[in-house]
Amino acid sequence: MATELANPQTDRSSLSAEGQVFEISKAVTFEAAHYMGGKPEGHPYRAIHGHSFRLEATVAGIVKPGEQWVEDLGHLAECLNATAAKLDHRLLNEIGGLEVPTLERLCLWAAADLKPHLPGLTGVAIARPSLNERCELVLERG
């Protein structure tokens, strides 16, 4: 249910966040290499190659009492930076759980790393912007 203003220029009292569900997102970038073992000899994915990645997390919930936000964006940034640091300038295949480092598995791995610190986490996306590729994992709320 969207908040409607009788007069958006003067009716600021109806801008109450109470009871409203919001989603906020933050993204960070990292660089990493990988290869896709099991591909036939000569397949371009079989060789080690690198990408610039974008990691985005979405947190949903109601505004925290007395804080006027769902989650401190600074805390969200800290969590994302800590997760990205575990992947940055690494060979992803050498990280536990990423032996086959597809975008889907990267989403699952990042979600598992972030969830203990972000209880309202509802989505994780991994993108390779230079290739116009993106994968999003949608998590259940609550």
PDB file of C-alpha atoms in Angstrom:
ATOM      1  CA  MET A   1       0.000   0.000   0.000  1.00  0.00           C
ATOM      2  CA  ALA A   2       1.597   3.241  -1.136  1.00  0.00           C
ATOM      3  CA  THR A   3       1.501   6.370   0.981  1.00  0.00           C
ATOM      4  CA  GLU A   4      -0.563   9.030  -0.753  1.00  0.00           C
ATOM      5  CA  LEU A   5      -0.262  12.724   0.001  1.00  0.00           C
ATOM      6  CA  ALA A   6      -3.319  14.979  -0.161  1.00  0.00           C
ATOM      7  CA  ASN A   7      -0.982  17.832  -1.057  1.00  0.00           C
ATOM      8  CA  PRO A   8       2.626  16.681  -1.501  1.00  0.00           C
ATOM      9  CA  GLN A   9       3.895  20.248  -0.996  1.00  0.00           C
ATOM     10  CA  THR A  10       2.353  20.759   2.439  1.00  0.00           C
ATOM     11  CA  ASP A  11       1.130  17.417   3.836  1.00  0.00           C
ATOM     12  CA  ARG A  12       4.404  16.161   5.344  1.00  0.00           C
ATOM     13  CA  SER A  13       2.723  14.595   8.384  1.00  0.00           C
ATOM     14  CA  SER A  14       1.485  11.745   6.188  1.00  0.00           C
ATOM     15  CA  LEU A  15       5.075  10.755   5.382  1.00  0.00           C
ATOM     16  CA  SER A  16       5.062   8.320   8.277  1.00  0.00           C
ATOM     17  CA  ALA A  17       7.237   5.269   7.770  1.00  0.00           C
ATOM     18  CA  GLU A  18       5.440   3.385  10.537  1.00  0.00           C
ATOM     19  CA  GLY A  19       4.214  -0.009   9.363  1.00  0.00           C
ATOM     20  CA  GLN A  20       5.659   0.399   5.865  1.00  0.00           C
ATOM     21  CA  VAL A  21       7.972  -2.275   4.438  1.00  0.00           C
ATOM     22  CA  PHE A  22      11.049  -0.951   2.676  1.00  0.00           C
ATOM     23  CA  GLU A  23      13.826  -2.576   0.664  1.00  0.00           C
ATOM     24  CA  ILE A  24      17.260  -1.013   0.609  1.00  0.00           C
ATOM     25  CA  SER A  25      20.202  -2.142  -1.496  1.00  0.00           C
ATOM     26  CA  LYS A  26      23.910  -1.483  -1.567  1.00  0.00           C
ATOM     27  CA  ALA A  27      26.581  -2.717  -3.969  1.00  0.00           C
ATOM     28  CA  VAL A  28      30.353  -3.124  -3.971  1.00  0.00           C
ATOM     29  CA  THR A  29      32.810  -4.360  -6.576  1.00  0.00           C
ATOM     30  CA  PHE A  30      35.642  -6.849  -6.612  1.00  0.00           C
ATOM     31  CA  GLU A  31      37.995  -8.468  -9.113  1.00  0.00           C
ATOM     32  CA  ALA A  32      38.500 -12.220  -9.301  1.00  0.00           C
ATOM     33  CA  ALA A  33      39.569 -15.045 -11.587  1.00  0.00           C
ATOM     34  CA  HIS A  34      38.000 -18.414 -12.244  1.00  0.00           C
ATOM     35  CA  TYR A  35      37.780 -21.281 -14.697  1.00  0.00           C
ATOM     36  CA  MET A  36      35.126 -23.842 -15.489  1.00  0.00           C
ATOM     37  CA  GLY A  37      36.651 -27.277 -15.192  1.00  0.00           C
ATOM     38  CA  GLY A  38      34.890 -30.067 -17.000  1.00  0.00           C
ATOM     39  CA  LYS A  39      34.515 -28.091 -20.193  1.00  0.00           C
ATOM     40  CA  PRO A  40      36.028 -29.659 -23.307  1.00  0.00           C
ATOM     41  CA  GLU A  41      39.621 -28.919 -24.279  1.00  0.00           C
ATOM     42  CA  GLY A  42      39.815 -25.596 -26.118  1.00  0.00           C
ATOM     43  CA  HIS A  43      36.566 -24.223 -24.605  1.00  0.00           C
ATOM     44  CA  PRO A  44      37.136 -20.572 -23.610  1.00  0.00           C
ATOM     45  CA  TYR A  45      35.662 -21.055 -20.113  1.00  0.00           C
ATOM     46  CA  ARG A  46      38.192 -23.795 -19.316  1.00  0.00           C
ATOM     47  CA  ALA A  47      41.140 -21.388 -19.169  1.00  0.00           C
ATOM     48  CA  ILE A  48      41.730 -19.198 -16.129  1.00  0.00           C
ATOM     49  CA  HIS A  49      40.286 -15.774 -16.795  1.00  0.00           C
ATOM     50  CA  GLY A  50      39.185 -12.829 -14.707  1.00  0.00           C
ATOM     51  CA  HIS A  51      36.222 -10.522 -14.337  1.00  0.00           C
ATOM     52  CA  SER A  52      35.138  -7.376 -12.575  1.00  0.00           C
ATOM     53  CA  PHE A  53      32.211  -8.351 -10.360  1.00  0.00           C
ATOM     54  CA  ARG A  54      29.487  -6.344  -8.664  1.00  0.00           C
ATOM     55  CA  LEU A  55      28.002  -7.739  -5.441  1.00  0.00           C
ATOM     56  CA  GLU A  56      24.664  -6.289  -4.327  1.00  0.00           C
ATOM     57  CA  ALA A  57      22.625  -7.089  -1.232  1.00  0.00           C
ATOM     58  CA  THR A  58      19.027  -6.163  -0.503  1.00  0.00           C
ATOM     59  CA  VAL A  59      17.606  -5.916   3.001  1.00  0.00           C
ATOM     60  CA  ALA A  60      13.873  -5.572   3.652  1.00  0.00           C
ATOM     61  CA  GLY A  61      11.836  -4.765   6.703  1.00  0.00           C
ATOM     62  CA  ILE A  62      10.007  -2.132   8.620  1.00  0.00           C
ATOM     63  CA  VAL A  63      11.739   0.951   9.945  1.00  0.00           C
ATOM     64  CA  LYS A  64      13.524   0.253  13.215  1.00  0.00           C
ATOM     65  CA  PRO A  65      11.892   2.098  16.127  1.00  0.00           C
ATOM     66  CA  GLY A  66      13.752   5.292  16.927  1.00  0.00           C
ATOM     67  CA  GLU A  67      16.099   4.968  13.942  1.00  0.00           C
ATOM     68  CA  GLN A  68      13.951   5.857  10.920  1.00  0.00           C
ATOM     69  CA  TRP A  69      15.624   3.269   8.695  1.00  0.00           C
ATOM     70  CA  VAL A  70      15.470  -0.436   7.924  1.00  0.00           C
ATOM     71  CA  GLU A  71      19.224  -0.910   8.210  1.00  0.00           C
ATOM     72  CA  ASP A  72      22.145   1.444   8.611  1.00  0.00           C
ATOM     73  CA  LEU A  73      23.617   1.722   5.105  1.00  0.00           C
ATOM     74  CA  GLY A  74      27.048   2.047   6.685  1.00  0.00           C
ATOM     75  CA  HIS A  75      26.602  -1.358   8.348  1.00  0.00           C
ATOM     76  CA  LEU A  76      25.353  -2.807   5.062  1.00  0.00           C
ATOM     77  CA  ALA A  77      28.454  -1.433   3.315  1.00  0.00           C
ATOM     78  CA  GLU A  78      30.741  -2.920   5.997  1.00  0.00           C
ATOM     79  CA  CYS A  79      29.150  -6.353   5.575  1.00  0.00           C
ATOM     80  CA  LEU A  80      29.377  -6.216   1.776  1.00  0.00           C
ATOM     81  CA  ASN A  81      32.994  -5.043   1.868  1.00  0.00           C
ATOM     82  CA  ALA A  82      33.926  -7.871   4.249  1.00  0.00           C
ATOM     83  CA  THR A  83      32.327 -10.453   1.936  1.00  0.00           C
ATOM     84  CA  ALA A  84      33.895  -8.938  -1.188  1.00  0.00           C
ATOM     85  CA  ALA A  85      37.317  -8.912   0.517  1.00  0.00           C
ATOM     86  CA  LYS A  86      37.127 -12.718   0.817  1.00  0.00           C
ATOM     87  CA  LEU A  87      36.744 -12.927  -2.989  1.00  0.00           C
ATOM     88  CA  ASP A  88      38.803  -9.985  -4.228  1.00  0.00           C
ATOM     89  CA  HIS A  89      41.868 -10.868  -6.314  1.00  0.00           C
ATOM     90  CA  ARG A  90      41.388 -14.556  -5.628  1.00  0.00           C
ATOM     91  CA  LEU A  91      41.014 -17.618  -7.803  1.00  0.00           C
ATOM     92  CA  LEU A  92      37.386 -18.375  -6.954  1.00  0.00           C
ATOM     93  CA  ASN A  93      37.785 -22.117  -7.608  1.00  0.00           C
ATOM     94  CA  GLU A  94      40.096 -22.309  -4.561  1.00  0.00           C
ATOM     95  CA  ILE A  95      37.432 -20.998  -2.152  1.00  0.00           C
ATOM     96  CA  GLY A  96      35.360 -23.622  -0.318  1.00  0.00           C
ATOM     97  CA  GLY A  97      31.946 -23.929  -1.928  1.00  0.00           C
ATOM     98  CA  LEU A  98      33.056 -22.201  -5.131  1.00  0.00           C
ATOM     99  CA  GLU A  99      34.880 -25.052  -6.798  1.00  0.00           C
ATOM    100  CA  VAL A 100      32.451 -24.477  -9.711  1.00  0.00           C
ATOM    101  CA  PRO A 101      32.147 -20.687  -9.503  1.00  0.00           C
ATOM    102  CA  THR A 102      29.013 -19.926 -11.513  1.00  0.00           C
ATOM    103  CA  LEU A 103      27.086 -16.727 -10.844  1.00  0.00           C
ATOM    104  CA  GLU A 104      24.412 -18.822  -9.147  1.00  0.00           C
ATOM    105  CA  ARG A 105      26.909 -20.410  -6.757  1.00  0.00           C
ATOM    106  CA  LEU A 106      28.495 -17.024  -6.054  1.00  0.00           C
ATOM    107  CA  CYS A 107      25.051 -15.721  -5.036  1.00  0.00           C
ATOM    108  CA  LEU A 108      24.513 -18.669  -2.701  1.00  0.00           C
ATOM    109  CA  TRP A 109      28.002 -18.302  -1.212  1.00  0.00           C
ATOM    110  CA  ALA A 110      27.629 -14.547  -0.651  1.00  0.00           C
ATOM    111  CA  ALA A 111      24.153 -14.976   0.880  1.00  0.00           C
ATOM    112  CA  ALA A 112      25.504 -17.541   3.357  1.00  0.00           C
ATOM    113  CA  ASP A 113      28.344 -15.169   4.256  1.00  0.00           C
ATOM    114  CA  LEU A 114      26.069 -12.122   4.682  1.00  0.00           C
ATOM    115  CA  LYS A 115      22.973 -13.608   6.364  1.00  0.00           C
ATOM    116  CA  PRO A 116      24.416 -13.913   9.911  1.00  0.00           C
ATOM    117  CA  HIS A 117      25.135 -10.157   9.884  1.00  0.00           C
ATOM    118  CA  LEU A 118      22.004  -9.021   8.015  1.00  0.00           C
ATOM    119  CA  PRO A 119      18.899 -10.782   9.352  1.00  0.00           C
ATOM    120  CA  GLY A 120      16.656  -8.852   6.937  1.00  0.00           C
ATOM    121  CA  LEU A 121      18.592 -10.036   3.873  1.00  0.00           C
ATOM    122  CA  THR A 122      16.126 -10.758   1.052  1.00  0.00           C
ATOM    123  CA  GLY A 123      18.335 -10.782  -2.014  1.00  0.00           C
ATOM    124  CA  VAL A 124      21.861 -11.108  -3.301  1.00  0.00           C
ATOM    125  CA  ALA A 125      22.929 -10.323  -6.845  1.00  0.00           C
ATOM    126  CA  ILE A 126      26.230 -10.926  -8.587  1.00  0.00           C
ATOM    127  CA  ALA A 127      26.910  -9.175 -11.862  1.00  0.00           C
ATOM    128  CA  ARG A 128      29.650  -8.925 -14.434  1.00  0.00           C
ATOM    129  CA  PRO A 129      28.847  -5.443 -15.749  1.00  0.00           C
ATOM    130  CA  SER A 130      31.309  -5.515 -18.661  1.00  0.00           C
ATOM    131  CA  LEU A 131      29.447  -8.563 -20.012  1.00  0.00           C
ATOM    132  CA  ASN A 132      25.949  -7.293 -19.116  1.00  0.00           C
ATOM    133  CA  GLU A 133      25.379 -10.433 -17.016  1.00  0.00           C
ATOM    134  CA  ARG A 134      23.597 -10.605 -13.676  1.00  0.00           C
ATOM    135  CA  CYS A 135      22.213 -13.304 -11.397  1.00  0.00           C
ATOM    136  CA  GLU A 136      19.949 -12.625  -8.429  1.00  0.00           C
ATOM    137  CA  LEU A 137      19.074 -14.930  -5.563  1.00  0.00           C
ATOM    138  CA  VAL A 138      15.723 -14.036  -4.008  1.00  0.00           C
ATOM    139  CA  LEU A 139      15.495 -15.090  -0.360  1.00  0.00           C
ATOM    140  CA  GLU A 140      12.351 -15.520   1.705  1.00  0.00           C
ATOM    141  CA  ARG A 141      11.486 -12.665   4.014  1.00  0.00           C
ATOM    142  CA  GLY A 142      11.490 -13.248   7.721  1.00  0.00           C
TER     143      GLY A 142
END
